[in-house]
Amino acid sequence: MAYPVDPSAVSIGSDSASAFVPQIWAGKLIEKLYKATVFAEIANTDYEGEIKRHGDKVIIRTVPTLTIHDYVKGKGLTYEDPVSAHVELDIDQGKYFAFRVFKVDEMQSDLALMDQWAEDGAEQMRIAIDGDILGSVYADAAAANAGATAGVISGNINLGTSAAPVSVTKETVLDLLVDYGTILDEQNVPETGRYVVLPAWMCGMIKKSDLKDASLAGDGTSILRNGRLGMIDRFTLYCSNNLSVDTGKTNVIFGHKKALTFAAQITDMENIPNPTDFGRYVRSLNVYGFKVIDPNALGHSVVVKG
């Protein structure tokens, strides 16, 4: 016999724990499809340090640039006093999930409901953070690494603008990737550790292009796990649905892991008794922050499907 349920006390809307009883779902949850997340692959966590609560700061010390002089015998040497500037990474953002499980529902189900839902909450949190990062960091790329006249040396590479985005087809997508590489070459960005994050439709064009076999050179597991496609022109390619899109124009980012730093910590993960009923409350808080600390190692391109 089903237990009476107070409509105001349903655990998770229409998908309450009572909906997971074996008789209805035959002992199996429908597998959820998650967007691939890539922020862990494109950002470094070198300065994560100790994060205790909302509002903490991570102090990042930068390496000064020394001046190289021409040597003239007997002229003497010029000494300078290097100053190590610092950048503050604010841990000023946070996300949480919270749900409750009634004891009677948990006992009637042969599934570990709290484990299932906590795992889902953690994955959804990853997706939300990924969207925050990819949706904003492109604006912090160096001016010479974006726009219609990009290139710190050449100054004539068109990466697109919001007013005039680059139209991409399967015939031109590889040329655009080569341009991304040129942008980073002119900034003396290391070749190892470069990445580019592309929308799904551009990834599809690459698979149809002349280098489609080379683009699938990465390991098969990573393609399913984090959107990794492989390598082209020293770039590790990632596919993401979390890039910023404005009226059909996608903000693609490319660069090196040293450009972006990320710091986070699960500050609270609680499983506490329900004070007014039989069951448990589960909740988790994740505080984090991210910052572009080397704009010269980050590029921004605005593209549309041609």
Tab-separated table of C-alpha atoms in Angstrom:
chain	number	residue	atom	x	y	z
A	1	MET	CA	0.000	0.000	0.000
A	2	ALA	CA	1.324	3.430	-0.927
A	3	TYR	CA	1.945	5.910	1.876
A	4	PRO	CA	-0.029	9.176	1.918
A	5	VAL	CA	2.142	12.086	0.813
A	6	ASP	CA	1.821	15.768	1.705
A	7	PRO	CA	2.004	17.574	-1.692
A	8	SER	CA	4.111	20.326	-0.096
A	9	ALA	CA	6.685	17.783	1.069
A	10	VAL	CA	7.537	16.055	-2.200
A	11	SER	CA	11.278	15.450	-2.270
A	12	ILE	CA	12.169	16.399	-5.837
A	13	GLY	CA	9.037	17.542	-7.629
A	14	SER	CA	7.425	14.889	-9.827
A	15	ASP	CA	10.673	12.863	-9.714
A	16	SER	CA	10.435	12.255	-5.975
A	17	ALA	CA	12.121	9.339	-4.294
A	18	SER	CA	8.793	7.475	-4.304
A	19	ALA	CA	9.021	7.354	-8.078
A	20	PHE	CA	12.130	5.200	-7.810
A	21	VAL	CA	10.432	2.144	-6.266
A	22	PRO	CA	11.379	-1.018	-8.209
A	23	GLN	CA	7.817	-1.695	-9.360
A	24	ILE	CA	7.742	1.512	-11.400
A	25	TRP	CA	11.300	1.856	-12.660
A	26	ALA	CA	12.225	-1.841	-12.786
A	27	GLY	CA	15.215	-1.145	-10.575
A	28	LYS	CA	17.000	1.139	-13.021
A	29	LEU	CA	17.410	4.871	-13.382
A	30	ILE	CA	17.409	6.384	-16.830
A	31	GLU	CA	20.998	7.349	-17.549
A	32	LYS	CA	21.400	11.086	-17.797
A	33	LEU	CA	23.369	12.720	-20.564
A	34	TYR	CA	25.703	15.417	-19.279
A	35	LYS	CA	27.345	18.154	-21.282
A	36	ALA	CA	31.078	17.573	-21.576
A	37	THR	CA	33.057	19.827	-19.261
A	38	VAL	CA	36.504	21.075	-20.208
A	39	PHE	CA	37.532	23.686	-17.635
A	40	ALA	CA	39.708	21.173	-15.801
A	41	GLU	CA	41.654	20.654	-19.024
A	42	ILE	CA	42.229	24.297	-19.987
A	43	ALA	CA	42.897	25.933	-16.618
A	44	ASN	CA	45.737	25.406	-14.184
A	45	THR	CA	45.252	25.011	-10.446
A	46	ASP	CA	48.809	25.982	-9.515
A	47	TYR	CA	47.686	28.591	-6.995
A	48	GLU	CA	44.754	26.855	-5.365
A	49	GLY	CA	46.307	26.996	-1.891
A	50	GLU	CA	44.042	27.009	1.125
A	51	ILE	CA	40.419	27.957	0.490
A	52	LYS	CA	38.267	27.946	3.597
A	53	ARG	CA	35.223	30.056	2.828
A	54	HIS	CA	33.493	32.464	0.473
A	55	GLY	CA	35.544	35.616	-0.038
A	56	ASP	CA	39.042	34.196	0.412
A	57	LYS	CA	41.884	35.331	-1.832
A	58	VAL	CA	44.744	33.491	-3.465
A	59	ILE	CA	47.802	35.709	-3.924
A	60	ILE	CA	49.636	34.916	-7.171
A	61	ARG	CA	53.185	36.202	-7.485
A	62	THR	CA	54.335	36.851	-11.048
A	63	VAL	CA	57.853	36.539	-12.446
A	64	PRO	CA	59.344	39.910	-13.502
A	65	THR	CA	60.716	40.406	-17.016
A	66	LEU	CA	64.434	41.204	-17.050
A	67	THR	CA	66.030	43.532	-19.586
A	68	ILE	CA	68.705	42.083	-21.890
A	69	HIS	CA	71.582	44.493	-22.654
A	70	ASP	CA	74.320	44.487	-25.275
A	71	TYR	CA	77.714	43.798	-23.741
A	72	VAL	CA	80.574	46.207	-24.405
A	73	LYS	CA	83.944	45.362	-22.917
A	74	GLY	CA	85.019	47.838	-20.253
A	75	LYS	CA	81.786	49.821	-20.303
A	76	GLY	CA	80.439	48.347	-17.096
A	77	LEU	CA	77.162	46.634	-16.339
A	78	THR	CA	73.695	48.040	-15.745
A	79	TYR	CA	71.834	46.446	-12.849
A	80	GLU	CA	68.101	46.568	-12.295
A	81	ASP	CA	65.887	45.829	-9.341
A	82	PRO	CA	63.258	43.278	-10.426
A	83	VAL	CA	59.835	43.799	-8.895
A	84	SER	CA	57.639	40.745	-8.479
A	85	ALA	CA	54.099	42.024	-8.887
A	86	HIS	CA	51.206	39.964	-7.632
A	87	VAL	CA	47.711	39.197	-8.827
A	88	GLU	CA	44.798	38.501	-6.499
A	89	LEU	CA	42.484	35.634	-7.332
A	90	ASP	CA	39.206	36.208	-5.507
A	91	ILE	CA	37.305	33.135	-4.391
A	92	ASP	CA	34.065	35.041	-4.728
A	93	GLN	CA	31.688	32.587	-6.381
A	94	GLY	CA	29.814	29.613	-5.060
A	95	LYS	CA	27.268	27.014	-6.091
A	96	TYR	CA	25.361	24.436	-4.105
A	97	PHE	CA	22.848	21.653	-4.400
A	98	ALA	CA	20.472	20.395	-1.728
A	99	PHE	CA	17.870	17.650	-1.596
A	100	ARG	CA	16.066	15.490	0.929
A	101	VAL	CA	15.219	11.813	1.050
A	102	PHE	CA	12.348	10.432	3.119
A	103	LYS	CA	13.183	7.251	5.003
A	104	VAL	CA	10.136	5.395	3.753
A	105	ASP	CA	11.116	6.081	0.128
A	106	GLU	CA	14.695	5.021	0.763
A	107	MET	CA	13.589	1.743	2.338
A	108	GLN	CA	11.215	0.955	-0.536
A	109	SER	CA	13.866	1.494	-3.192
A	110	ASP	CA	16.676	-0.913	-4.003
A	111	LEU	CA	18.790	2.014	-5.207
A	112	ALA	CA	21.213	4.102	-3.149
A	113	LEU	CA	19.180	7.252	-3.629
A	114	MET	CA	21.408	9.644	-1.720
A	115	ASP	CA	24.497	8.411	-3.545
A	116	GLN	CA	22.771	8.642	-6.926
A	117	TRP	CA	21.466	12.148	-6.370
A	118	ALA	CA	24.682	13.427	-4.780
A	119	GLU	CA	26.637	12.162	-7.784
A	120	ASP	CA	24.185	13.880	-10.106
A	121	GLY	CA	24.444	17.110	-8.131
A	122	ALA	CA	28.234	17.052	-8.372
A	123	GLU	CA	28.106	16.577	-12.146
A	124	GLN	CA	25.552	19.360	-12.593
A	125	MET	CA	27.788	21.621	-10.498
A	126	ARG	CA	30.712	20.886	-12.843
A	127	ILE	CA	28.558	21.844	-15.821
A	128	ALA	CA	27.431	25.098	-14.196
A	129	ILE	CA	31.004	26.124	-13.331
A	130	ASP	CA	32.173	25.172	-16.821
A	131	GLY	CA	29.527	27.466	-18.313
A	132	ASP	CA	30.593	30.348	-16.062
A	133	ILE	CA	34.215	30.051	-17.164
A	134	LEU	CA	33.730	29.508	-20.899
A	135	GLY	CA	31.010	32.139	-20.971
A	136	SER	CA	33.217	34.978	-19.767
A	137	VAL	CA	37.001	34.459	-19.937
A	138	TYR	CA	37.181	35.149	-23.682
A	139	ALA	CA	36.760	38.856	-22.932
A	140	ASP	CA	40.110	38.859	-21.083
A	141	ALA	CA	42.234	37.746	-24.043
A	142	ALA	CA	44.979	40.158	-25.109
A	143	ALA	CA	43.834	42.728	-27.669
A	144	ALA	CA	46.377	41.378	-30.176
A	145	ASN	CA	44.818	37.904	-29.831
A	146	ALA	CA	41.316	38.874	-30.944
A	147	GLY	CA	39.422	40.863	-33.544
A	148	ALA	CA	39.738	41.431	-37.271
A	149	THR	CA	43.379	42.596	-37.123
A	150	ALA	CA	44.842	40.068	-34.713
A	151	GLY	CA	48.492	39.136	-34.428
A	152	VAL	CA	50.988	40.981	-32.253
A	153	ILE	CA	53.455	40.942	-35.173
A	154	SER	CA	51.381	40.438	-38.325
A	155	GLY	CA	48.314	42.452	-37.294
A	156	ASN	CA	46.279	41.121	-40.218
A	157	ILE	CA	44.674	37.867	-39.028
A	158	ASN	CA	40.895	37.950	-38.940
A	159	LEU	CA	39.525	36.112	-35.907
A	160	GLY	CA	36.119	37.738	-36.195
A	161	THR	CA	34.193	40.280	-34.162
A	162	SER	CA	30.674	40.388	-32.782
A	163	ALA	CA	29.738	42.725	-35.638
A	164	ALA	CA	31.536	40.701	-38.316
A	165	PRO	CA	32.127	37.093	-37.234
A	166	VAL	CA	34.204	34.648	-39.272
A	167	SER	CA	32.079	32.315	-41.393
A	168	VAL	CA	33.417	28.772	-41.007
A	169	THR	CA	32.935	25.815	-43.355
A	170	LYS	CA	34.568	22.407	-43.524
A	171	GLU	CA	36.842	23.821	-46.243
A	172	THR	CA	38.054	26.713	-44.061
A	173	VAL	CA	37.977	25.308	-40.514
A	174	LEU	CA	41.532	23.951	-40.656
A	175	ASP	CA	42.891	27.258	-41.975
A	176	LEU	CA	41.293	29.007	-39.013
A	177	LEU	CA	42.965	26.601	-36.588
A	178	VAL	CA	46.317	27.357	-38.232
A	179	ASP	CA	45.612	31.061	-37.717
A	180	TYR	CA	44.997	30.383	-34.025
A	181	GLY	CA	48.416	28.742	-33.883
A	182	THR	CA	50.035	31.720	-35.579
A	183	ILE	CA	48.510	34.072	-33.009
A	184	LEU	CA	50.108	32.106	-30.179
A	185	ASP	CA	53.403	31.717	-32.068
A	186	GLU	CA	53.705	35.487	-32.361
A	187	GLN	CA	53.193	35.749	-28.580
A	188	ASN	CA	55.926	33.144	-27.968
A	189	VAL	CA	53.439	30.872	-26.203
A	190	PRO	CA	54.861	27.366	-25.522
A	191	GLU	CA	53.776	24.771	-28.034
A	192	THR	CA	53.177	22.078	-25.431
A	193	GLY	CA	49.924	22.548	-23.540
A	194	ARG	CA	47.971	24.494	-26.156
A	195	TYR	CA	44.225	23.946	-26.471
A	196	VAL	CA	41.207	25.167	-28.394
A	197	VAL	CA	37.565	24.810	-27.309
A	198	LEU	CA	35.120	24.512	-30.203
A	199	PRO	CA	31.335	24.259	-30.561
A	200	ALA	CA	29.919	20.921	-31.662
A	201	TRP	CA	29.225	22.092	-35.204
A	202	MET	CA	32.873	23.078	-35.748
A	203	CYS	CA	33.995	19.727	-34.379
A	204	GLY	CA	31.706	18.097	-36.904
A	205	MET	CA	33.295	20.081	-39.705
A	206	ILE	CA	36.763	18.952	-38.609
A	207	LYS	CA	35.638	15.332	-38.705
A	208	LYS	CA	34.495	15.897	-42.281
A	209	SER	CA	37.613	17.822	-43.332
A	210	ASP	CA	40.743	16.511	-45.018
A	211	LEU	CA	42.365	15.882	-41.631
A	212	LYS	CA	39.473	13.961	-40.145
A	213	ASP	CA	41.624	10.917	-39.416
A	214	ALA	CA	44.319	12.978	-37.693
A	215	SER	CA	41.701	14.788	-35.643
A	216	LEU	CA	40.659	11.504	-34.070
A	217	ALA	CA	44.172	10.624	-32.924
A	218	GLY	CA	43.365	11.095	-29.209
A	219	ASP	CA	42.457	8.165	-26.990
A	220	GLY	CA	38.894	6.921	-27.242
A	221	THR	CA	38.088	7.255	-23.557
A	222	SER	CA	38.819	10.973	-23.394
A	223	ILE	CA	36.525	11.711	-26.336
A	224	LEU	CA	33.562	10.472	-24.308
A	225	ARG	CA	34.749	11.784	-20.965
A	226	ASN	CA	35.678	15.412	-21.587
A	227	GLY	CA	35.065	16.232	-25.245
A	228	ARG	CA	38.657	15.718	-26.355
A	229	LEU	CA	38.958	15.190	-30.096
A	230	GLY	CA	42.685	14.905	-30.638
A	231	MET	CA	45.454	17.218	-31.803
A	232	ILE	CA	45.784	19.509	-34.823
A	233	ASP	CA	48.669	21.928	-35.320
A	234	ARG	CA	49.875	21.539	-31.706
A	235	PHE	CA	46.389	22.168	-30.302
A	236	THR	CA	44.484	19.698	-28.175
A	237	LEU	CA	40.895	20.079	-29.374
A	238	TYR	CA	37.899	20.038	-27.042
A	239	CYS	CA	34.225	20.089	-27.950
A	240	SER	CA	31.861	21.961	-25.633
A	241	ASN	CA	28.262	23.111	-25.565
A	242	ASN	CA	29.086	25.652	-22.853
A	243	LEU	CA	30.763	28.289	-25.029
A	244	SER	CA	29.132	31.714	-25.081
A	245	VAL	CA	26.713	32.089	-28.000
A	246	ASP	CA	25.079	35.400	-28.936
A	247	THR	CA	22.474	35.359	-31.731
A	248	GLY	CA	24.208	32.478	-33.464
A	249	LYS	CA	27.733	33.841	-33.002
A	250	THR	CA	30.009	31.614	-30.920
A	251	ASN	CA	32.898	32.908	-28.821
A	252	VAL	CA	35.666	30.355	-29.335
A	253	ILE	CA	38.638	30.399	-26.970
A	254	PHE	CA	42.126	29.014	-27.518
A	255	GLY	CA	45.402	29.326	-25.698
A	256	HIS	CA	47.688	27.735	-23.131
A	257	LYS	CA	46.919	26.450	-19.633
A	258	LYS	CA	49.158	29.085	-18.102
A	259	ALA	CA	46.698	31.794	-19.197
A	260	LEU	CA	43.837	30.815	-16.896
A	261	THR	CA	43.975	29.773	-13.270
A	262	PHE	CA	41.177	28.181	-11.273
A	263	ALA	CA	40.780	27.441	-7.587
A	264	ALA	CA	37.904	25.684	-5.859
A	265	GLN	CA	36.988	23.658	-2.836
A	266	ILE	CA	33.963	21.772	-1.595
A	267	THR	CA	33.654	23.609	1.715
A	268	ASP	CA	30.590	21.723	2.925
A	269	MET	CA	29.170	18.287	2.173
A	270	GLU	CA	26.527	17.472	4.744
A	271	ASN	CA	24.182	14.592	5.367
A	272	ILE	CA	21.962	15.479	8.323
A	273	PRO	CA	18.720	14.108	9.822
A	274	ASN	CA	15.433	15.682	8.823
A	275	PRO	CA	14.258	17.387	12.044
A	276	THR	CA	10.556	17.173	11.179
A	277	ASP	CA	10.286	13.769	9.492
A	278	PHE	CA	12.068	10.443	9.051
A	279	GLY	CA	14.821	10.884	6.481
A	280	ARG	CA	17.881	12.905	5.603
A	281	TYR	CA	18.907	16.273	4.184
A	282	VAL	CA	21.899	16.269	1.806
A	283	ARG	CA	23.595	19.471	0.722
A	284	SER	CA	26.913	20.562	-0.749
A	285	LEU	CA	28.597	23.954	-1.209
A	286	ASN	CA	31.431	24.582	-3.664
A	287	VAL	CA	33.283	27.923	-3.548
A	288	TYR	CA	35.592	28.869	-6.404
A	289	GLY	CA	37.222	31.592	-8.431
A	290	PHE	CA	38.987	31.915	-11.776
A	291	LYS	CA	41.108	34.564	-13.443
A	292	VAL	CA	43.089	35.152	-16.622
A	293	ILE	CA	46.611	35.836	-15.342
A	294	ASP	CA	48.407	35.818	-18.712
A	295	PRO	CA	46.217	37.462	-21.396
A	296	ASN	CA	48.933	36.986	-24.027
A	297	ALA	CA	48.429	33.216	-23.774
A	298	LEU	CA	44.676	33.402	-24.443
A	299	GLY	CA	42.924	33.967	-27.778
A	300	HIS	CA	39.342	34.807	-28.726
A	301	SER	CA	37.576	34.175	-32.024
A	302	VAL	CA	33.988	34.942	-33.007
A	303	VAL	CA	32.583	32.464	-35.512
A	304	VAL	CA	29.351	31.535	-37.253
A	305	LYS	CA	28.413	28.434	-39.177
A	306	GLY	CA	28.979	29.017	-42.888
